[in-house]
Short mmCIF file of C-alpha atoms in Angstrom, two decimals:
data_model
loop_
_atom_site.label_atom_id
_atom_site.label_comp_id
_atom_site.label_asym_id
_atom_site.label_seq_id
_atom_site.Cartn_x
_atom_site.Cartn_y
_atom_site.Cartn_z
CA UNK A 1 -191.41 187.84 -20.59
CA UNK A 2 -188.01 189.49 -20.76
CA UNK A 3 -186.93 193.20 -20.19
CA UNK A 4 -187.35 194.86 -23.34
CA UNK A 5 -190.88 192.88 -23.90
CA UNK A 6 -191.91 194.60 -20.68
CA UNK A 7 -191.04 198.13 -21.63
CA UNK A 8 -192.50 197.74 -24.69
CA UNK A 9 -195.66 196.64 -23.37
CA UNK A 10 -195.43 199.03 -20.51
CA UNK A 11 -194.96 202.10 -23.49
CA UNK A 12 -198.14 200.64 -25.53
CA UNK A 13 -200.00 200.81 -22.43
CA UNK A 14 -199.53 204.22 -21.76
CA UNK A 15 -200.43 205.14 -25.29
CA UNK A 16 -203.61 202.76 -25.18
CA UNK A 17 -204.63 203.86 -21.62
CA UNK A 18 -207.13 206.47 -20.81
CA UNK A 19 -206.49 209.84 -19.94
CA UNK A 20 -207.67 209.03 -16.07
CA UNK A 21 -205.13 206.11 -16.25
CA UNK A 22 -202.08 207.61 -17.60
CA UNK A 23 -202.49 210.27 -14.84
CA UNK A 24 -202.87 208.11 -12.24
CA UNK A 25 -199.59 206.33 -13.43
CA UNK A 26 -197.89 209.38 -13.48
CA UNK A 27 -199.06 210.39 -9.78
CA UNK A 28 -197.79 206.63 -8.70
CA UNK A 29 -194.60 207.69 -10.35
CA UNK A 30 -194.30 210.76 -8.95
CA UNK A 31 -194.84 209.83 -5.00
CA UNK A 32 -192.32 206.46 -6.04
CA UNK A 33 -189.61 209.04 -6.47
CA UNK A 34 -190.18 211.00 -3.80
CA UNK A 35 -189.58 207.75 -1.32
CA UNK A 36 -186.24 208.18 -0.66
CA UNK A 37 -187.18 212.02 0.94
CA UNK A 38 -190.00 210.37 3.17
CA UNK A 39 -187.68 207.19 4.79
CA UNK A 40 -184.74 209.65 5.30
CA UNK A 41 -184.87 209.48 9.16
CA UNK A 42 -186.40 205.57 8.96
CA UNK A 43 -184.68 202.49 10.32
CA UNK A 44 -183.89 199.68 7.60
CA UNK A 45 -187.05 197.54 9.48
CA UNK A 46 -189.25 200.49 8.84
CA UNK A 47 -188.60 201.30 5.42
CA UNK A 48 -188.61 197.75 4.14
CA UNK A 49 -192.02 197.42 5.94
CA UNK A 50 -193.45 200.89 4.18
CA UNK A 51 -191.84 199.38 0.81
CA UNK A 52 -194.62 196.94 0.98
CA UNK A 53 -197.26 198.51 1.67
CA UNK A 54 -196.82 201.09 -1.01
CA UNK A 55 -196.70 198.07 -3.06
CA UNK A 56 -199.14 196.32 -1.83
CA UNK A 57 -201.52 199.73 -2.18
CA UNK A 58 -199.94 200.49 -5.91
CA UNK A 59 -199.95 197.21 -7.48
CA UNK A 60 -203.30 195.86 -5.88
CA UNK A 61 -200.90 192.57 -4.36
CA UNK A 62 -201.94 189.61 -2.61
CA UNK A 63 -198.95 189.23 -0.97
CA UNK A 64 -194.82 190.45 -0.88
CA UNK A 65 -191.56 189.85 0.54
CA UNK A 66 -188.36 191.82 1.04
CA UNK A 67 -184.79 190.46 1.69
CA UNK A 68 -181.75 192.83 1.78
CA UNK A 69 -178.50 191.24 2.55
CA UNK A 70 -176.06 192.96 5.02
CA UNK A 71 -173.22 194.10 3.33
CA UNK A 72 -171.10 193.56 6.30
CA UNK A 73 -172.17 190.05 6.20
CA UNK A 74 -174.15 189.81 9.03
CA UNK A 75 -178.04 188.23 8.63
CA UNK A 76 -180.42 189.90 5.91
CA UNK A 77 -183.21 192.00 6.71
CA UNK A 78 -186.66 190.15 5.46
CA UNK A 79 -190.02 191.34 6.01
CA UNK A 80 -193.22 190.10 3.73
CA UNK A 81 -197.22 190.88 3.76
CA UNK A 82 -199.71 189.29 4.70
CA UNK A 83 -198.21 189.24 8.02
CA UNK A 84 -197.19 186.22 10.17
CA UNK A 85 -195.07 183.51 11.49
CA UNK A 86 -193.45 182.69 7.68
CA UNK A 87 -194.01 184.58 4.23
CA UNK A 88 -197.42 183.39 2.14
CA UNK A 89 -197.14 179.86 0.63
CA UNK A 90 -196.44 181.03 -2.92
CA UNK A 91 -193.62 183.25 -1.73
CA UNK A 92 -192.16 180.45 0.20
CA UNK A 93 -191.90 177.94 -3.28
CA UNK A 94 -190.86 181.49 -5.50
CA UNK A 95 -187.79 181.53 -2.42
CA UNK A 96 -186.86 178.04 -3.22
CA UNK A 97 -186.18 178.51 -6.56
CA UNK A 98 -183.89 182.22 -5.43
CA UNK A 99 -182.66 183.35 -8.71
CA UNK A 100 -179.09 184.71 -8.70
CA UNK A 101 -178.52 188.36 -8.64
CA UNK A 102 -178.32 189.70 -11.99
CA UNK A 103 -181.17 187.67 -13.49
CA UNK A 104 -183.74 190.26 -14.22
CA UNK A 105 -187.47 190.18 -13.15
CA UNK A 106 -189.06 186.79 -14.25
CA UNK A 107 -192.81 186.18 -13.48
CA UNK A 108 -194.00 182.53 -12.69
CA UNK A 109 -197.44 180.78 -11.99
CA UNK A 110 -197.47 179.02 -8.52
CA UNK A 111 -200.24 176.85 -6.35
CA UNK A 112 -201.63 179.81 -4.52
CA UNK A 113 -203.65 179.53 -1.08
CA UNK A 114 -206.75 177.25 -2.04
CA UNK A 115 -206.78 175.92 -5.49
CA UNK A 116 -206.21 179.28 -7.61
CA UNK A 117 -203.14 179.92 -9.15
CA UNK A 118 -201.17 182.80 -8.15
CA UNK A 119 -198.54 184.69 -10.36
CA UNK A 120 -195.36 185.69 -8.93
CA UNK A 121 -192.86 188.11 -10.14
CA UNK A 122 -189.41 188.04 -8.50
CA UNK A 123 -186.88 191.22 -8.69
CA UNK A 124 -183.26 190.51 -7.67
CA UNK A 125 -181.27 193.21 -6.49
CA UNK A 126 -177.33 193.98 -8.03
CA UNK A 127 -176.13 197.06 -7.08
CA UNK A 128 -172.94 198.13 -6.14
CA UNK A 129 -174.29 198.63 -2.59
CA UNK A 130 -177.15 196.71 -2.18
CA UNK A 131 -177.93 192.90 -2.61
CA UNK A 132 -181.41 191.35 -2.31
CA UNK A 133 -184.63 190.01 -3.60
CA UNK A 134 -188.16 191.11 -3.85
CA UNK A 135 -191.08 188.88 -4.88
CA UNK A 136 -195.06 190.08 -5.14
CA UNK A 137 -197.55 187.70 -5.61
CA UNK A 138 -201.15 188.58 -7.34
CA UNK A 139 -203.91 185.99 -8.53
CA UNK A 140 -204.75 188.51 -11.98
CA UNK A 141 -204.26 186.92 -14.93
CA UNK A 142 -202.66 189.89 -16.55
CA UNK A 143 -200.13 190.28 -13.64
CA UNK A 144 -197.49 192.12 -13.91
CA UNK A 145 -198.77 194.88 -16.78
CA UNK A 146 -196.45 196.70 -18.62
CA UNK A 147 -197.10 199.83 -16.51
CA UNK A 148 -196.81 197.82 -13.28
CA UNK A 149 -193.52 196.77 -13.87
CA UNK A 150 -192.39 200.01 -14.23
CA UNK A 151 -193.58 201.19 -11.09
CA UNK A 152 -192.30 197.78 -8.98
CA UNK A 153 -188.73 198.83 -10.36
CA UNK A 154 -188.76 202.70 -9.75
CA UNK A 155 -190.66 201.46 -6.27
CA UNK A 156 -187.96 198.62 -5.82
CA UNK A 157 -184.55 200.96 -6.92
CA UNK A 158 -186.46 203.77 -4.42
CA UNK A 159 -186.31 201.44 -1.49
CA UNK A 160 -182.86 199.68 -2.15
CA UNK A 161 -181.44 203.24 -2.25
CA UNK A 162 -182.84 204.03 1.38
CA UNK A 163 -182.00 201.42 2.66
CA UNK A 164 -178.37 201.68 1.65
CA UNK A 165 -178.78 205.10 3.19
CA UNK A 166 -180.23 204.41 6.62
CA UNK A 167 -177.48 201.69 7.02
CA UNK A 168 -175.06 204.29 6.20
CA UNK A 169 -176.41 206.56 8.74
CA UNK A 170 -176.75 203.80 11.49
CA UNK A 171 -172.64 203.18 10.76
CA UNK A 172 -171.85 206.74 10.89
CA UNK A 173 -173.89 207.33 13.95
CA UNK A 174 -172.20 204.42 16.04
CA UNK A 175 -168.74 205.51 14.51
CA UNK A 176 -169.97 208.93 16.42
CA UNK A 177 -170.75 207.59 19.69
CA UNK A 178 -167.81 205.68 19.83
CA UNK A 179 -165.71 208.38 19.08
CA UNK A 180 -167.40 210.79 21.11
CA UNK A 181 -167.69 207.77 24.38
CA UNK A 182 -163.54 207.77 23.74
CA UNK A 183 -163.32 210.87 24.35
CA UNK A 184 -165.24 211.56 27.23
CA UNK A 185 -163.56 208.63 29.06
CA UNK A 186 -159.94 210.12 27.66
CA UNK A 187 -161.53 213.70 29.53
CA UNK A 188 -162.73 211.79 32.54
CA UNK A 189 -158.93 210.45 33.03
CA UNK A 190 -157.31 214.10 32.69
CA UNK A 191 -159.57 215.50 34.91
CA UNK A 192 -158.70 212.91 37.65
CA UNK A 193 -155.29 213.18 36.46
CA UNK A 194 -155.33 216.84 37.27
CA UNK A 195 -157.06 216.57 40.63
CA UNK A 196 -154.40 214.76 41.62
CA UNK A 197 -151.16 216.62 40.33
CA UNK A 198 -152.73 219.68 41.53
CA UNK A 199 -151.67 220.45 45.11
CA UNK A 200 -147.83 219.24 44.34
CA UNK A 201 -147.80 221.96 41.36
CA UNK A 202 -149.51 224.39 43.69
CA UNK A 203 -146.76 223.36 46.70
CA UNK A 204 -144.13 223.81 43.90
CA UNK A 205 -145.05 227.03 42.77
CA UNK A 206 -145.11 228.04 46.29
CA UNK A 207 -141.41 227.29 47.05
CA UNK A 208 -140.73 228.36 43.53
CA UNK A 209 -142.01 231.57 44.57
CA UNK A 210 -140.78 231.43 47.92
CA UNK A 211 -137.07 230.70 46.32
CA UNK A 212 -137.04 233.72 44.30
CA UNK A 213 -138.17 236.21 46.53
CA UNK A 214 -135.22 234.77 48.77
CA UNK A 215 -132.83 235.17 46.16
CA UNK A 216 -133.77 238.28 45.80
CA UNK A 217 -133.33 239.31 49.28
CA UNK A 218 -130.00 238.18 49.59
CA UNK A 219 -128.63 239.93 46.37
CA UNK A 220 -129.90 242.85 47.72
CA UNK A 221 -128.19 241.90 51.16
CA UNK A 222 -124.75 241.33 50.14
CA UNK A 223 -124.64 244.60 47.71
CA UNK A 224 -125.82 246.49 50.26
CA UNK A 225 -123.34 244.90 52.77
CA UNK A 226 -120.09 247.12 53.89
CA UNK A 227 -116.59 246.00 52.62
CA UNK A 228 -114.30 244.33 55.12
CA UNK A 229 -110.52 245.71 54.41
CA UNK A 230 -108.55 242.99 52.97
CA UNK A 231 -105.84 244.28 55.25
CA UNK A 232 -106.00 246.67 58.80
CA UNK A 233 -103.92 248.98 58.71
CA UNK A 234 -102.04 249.28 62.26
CA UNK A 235 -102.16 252.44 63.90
CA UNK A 236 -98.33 253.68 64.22
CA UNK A 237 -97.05 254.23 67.52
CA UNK A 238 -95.40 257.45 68.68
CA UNK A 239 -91.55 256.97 68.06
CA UNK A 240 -91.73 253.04 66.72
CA UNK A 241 -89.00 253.12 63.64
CA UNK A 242 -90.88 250.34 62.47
CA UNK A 243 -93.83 250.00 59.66
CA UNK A 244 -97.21 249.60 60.40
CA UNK A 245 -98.37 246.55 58.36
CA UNK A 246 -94.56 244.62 59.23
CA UNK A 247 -96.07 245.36 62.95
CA UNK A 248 -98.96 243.92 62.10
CA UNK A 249 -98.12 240.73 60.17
CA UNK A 250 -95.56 240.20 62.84
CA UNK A 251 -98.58 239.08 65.29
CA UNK A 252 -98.80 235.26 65.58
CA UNK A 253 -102.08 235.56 63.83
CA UNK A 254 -104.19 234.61 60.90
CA UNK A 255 -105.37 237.50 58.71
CA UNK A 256 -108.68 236.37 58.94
CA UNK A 257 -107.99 236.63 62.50
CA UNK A 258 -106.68 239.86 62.03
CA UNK A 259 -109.24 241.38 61.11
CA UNK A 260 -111.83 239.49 63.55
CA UNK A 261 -109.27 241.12 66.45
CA UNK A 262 -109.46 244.69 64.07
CA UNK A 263 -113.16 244.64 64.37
CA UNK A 264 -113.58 243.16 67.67
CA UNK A 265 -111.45 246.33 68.83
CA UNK A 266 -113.23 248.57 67.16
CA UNK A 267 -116.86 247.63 69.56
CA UNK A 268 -118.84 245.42 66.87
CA UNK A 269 -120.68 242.67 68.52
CA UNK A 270 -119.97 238.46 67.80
CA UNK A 271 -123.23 238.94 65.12
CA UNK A 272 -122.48 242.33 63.55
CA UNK A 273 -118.85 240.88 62.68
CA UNK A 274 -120.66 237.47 61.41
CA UNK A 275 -122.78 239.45 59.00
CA UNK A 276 -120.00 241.95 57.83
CA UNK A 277 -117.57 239.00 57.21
CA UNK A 278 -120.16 236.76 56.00
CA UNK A 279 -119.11 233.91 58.68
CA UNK A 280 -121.60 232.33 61.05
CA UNK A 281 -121.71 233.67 64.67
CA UNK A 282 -119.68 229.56 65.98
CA UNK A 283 -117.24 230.50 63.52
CA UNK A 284 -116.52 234.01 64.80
CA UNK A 285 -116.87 232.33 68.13
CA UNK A 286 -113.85 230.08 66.95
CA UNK A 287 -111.78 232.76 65.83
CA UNK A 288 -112.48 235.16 68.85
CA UNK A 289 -111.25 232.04 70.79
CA UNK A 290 -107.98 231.23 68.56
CA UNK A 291 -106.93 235.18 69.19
CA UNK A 292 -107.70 235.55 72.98
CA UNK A 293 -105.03 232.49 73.05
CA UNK A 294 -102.72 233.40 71.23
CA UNK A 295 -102.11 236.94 72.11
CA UNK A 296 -103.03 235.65 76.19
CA UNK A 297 -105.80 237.66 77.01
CA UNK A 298 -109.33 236.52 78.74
CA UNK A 299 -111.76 239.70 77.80
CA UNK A 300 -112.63 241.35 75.22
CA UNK A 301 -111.24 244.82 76.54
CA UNK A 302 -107.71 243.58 76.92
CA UNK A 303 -108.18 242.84 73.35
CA UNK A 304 -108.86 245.97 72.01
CA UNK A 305 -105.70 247.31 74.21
CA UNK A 306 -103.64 244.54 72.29
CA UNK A 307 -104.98 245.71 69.29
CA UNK A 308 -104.34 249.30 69.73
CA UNK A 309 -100.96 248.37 71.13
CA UNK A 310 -100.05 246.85 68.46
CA UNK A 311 -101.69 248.76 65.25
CA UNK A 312 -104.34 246.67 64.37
CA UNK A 313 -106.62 249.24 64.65
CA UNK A 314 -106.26 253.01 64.19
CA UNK A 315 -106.50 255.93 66.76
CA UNK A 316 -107.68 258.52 64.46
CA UNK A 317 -106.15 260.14 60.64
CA UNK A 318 -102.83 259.61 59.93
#
């Protein structure tokens, strides 16, 4: 019996059945539809399963079987009623004879379990998203009616579609944990990246620090520091003819040790004339030395009397 025969015959039922009937079929129909809504948070195994049952309680079967191919191409799910090591014996010979997808439901007469006959109508699944095969098996003459068809293909369609959904949520839940197992192990390897950069950027934010406030304190140190005369001027002597700074340069001395021998004279200690000239105390040491030889003193007093001599260093206001 083809398609259309079945829907026609499925119409003239409803129109021949009694009123308790036709509501009944509409009840079936109604809790068929509403399938989908029940399996939402159901494994694949599970919903298959609950697909048979509700067939097996709608249609009054004698047994079933359920294959749904992986779309990923990994093995099909299968299930089938009555329960046990391999599907019932008429299911097995319906399986040898798979029909492709595409087919349409076909109905054949099989060797049942004894010496019955059983009838057994096969449903391929072809949809975009979902590939597979159910077969129910009953030992009525009259299997499949009209009305019974209908409800194996809403039932059927119902099932396929959860299916396709649980799948999609399984994928979409792995893709989460995945992600989510990324980045906690990306986390994991900042944190320990940060335990361990964090005492050098601590130690260099110290000296950073450290260097600044010392930058600071010598700015403020050498524009607060007194000016050192580029040149002394030499005191001039009571009835010396001859100019102060020509005295001066006339000494067999450096300017720089000039004005060491200028400041020396005037009582500033080796450090004080370090920090005024900005020299370290050896190198005023070295200078201090240079003078005392050239000018042949030994002590720092004779030095000051060489400098006063001389006009290095003044006496008082011109």
């Amino acid at each position: 019996m083809d398609d259309a025969s079945r829907d026609g015959s499925a119409d003239r039922e409803l129109e021949g059945a009694s009123e308790a009937d036709t509501r009944r079929s509409l009840r079936d129909m109604s809790a068929l539809l509403a399938l989908p809504a029940l399996w939402v948070d159901h494994e694949p195994p599970e919903i298959a399963t609950g697909l048979l049952s509700v067939l097996f309680g709608m249609l009054r079967l004698d047994g079933a079987y359920a294959r749904f191919n992986d779309p990923g191409g990994g093995p099909p799910l299968e299930t089938w009623r009555p329960s046990g090591p391999t599907a019932p014996p008429e299911l097995v010979l319906a399986l040898q004879t798979d029909p492709p997808p595409g087919s349409g439901m076909t109905t054949s007469v099989v060797e049942g379990r004894g010496a019955g006959l059983m009838r057994v109508t096969s449903l391929p699944l072809a949809l975009p998203w979902e590939t597979g095969l159910v077969l129910v098996s009953a030992e009525r003459s009259s299997f499949p009616t009209g009305v019974e068809t209908h409800l194996l293909r809403v039932a059927v369609s119902q099932g396929a579609i959860a299916v396709h959904t649980a799948r999609r949520l399984v994928r979409e839940h792995l893709a989460r944990a995945a992600a989510e197992d990324v980045l906690l192990r990306q986390n994991e390897i900042l944190r320990l990246l940060a335990d361990d950069v964090e005492p050098s950027l601590a130690s260099i934010s110290r000296r950073v620090h450290e260097a600044s406030h010392l930058v600071a304190e010598v700015d403020t140190t050498y524009n607060n520091r007194p000016r050192v005369r580029e040149s002394v001027e030499p005191v001039e002597l009571a009835g010396s003819t001859q100019p102060r700074a020509a005295r001066a340069t006339a000494l067999p001395l450096t300017r720089r040790e000039v004005e060491v021998l200028g400041l020396l004279a005037q009582g500033l200690s080796n450090r004080e004339i370090a920090g005024l000239m900005w020299l370290s105390d050896r190198t005023v040491e070295r200078h201090i030395t240079s003078v005392y030889r050239k000018i042949g003193v030994a002590r720092r007093s004779e030095a000051t009397a060489f400098a006063l001599r001389h006009g290095v260093v003044k006496l008082g206001p011109d």
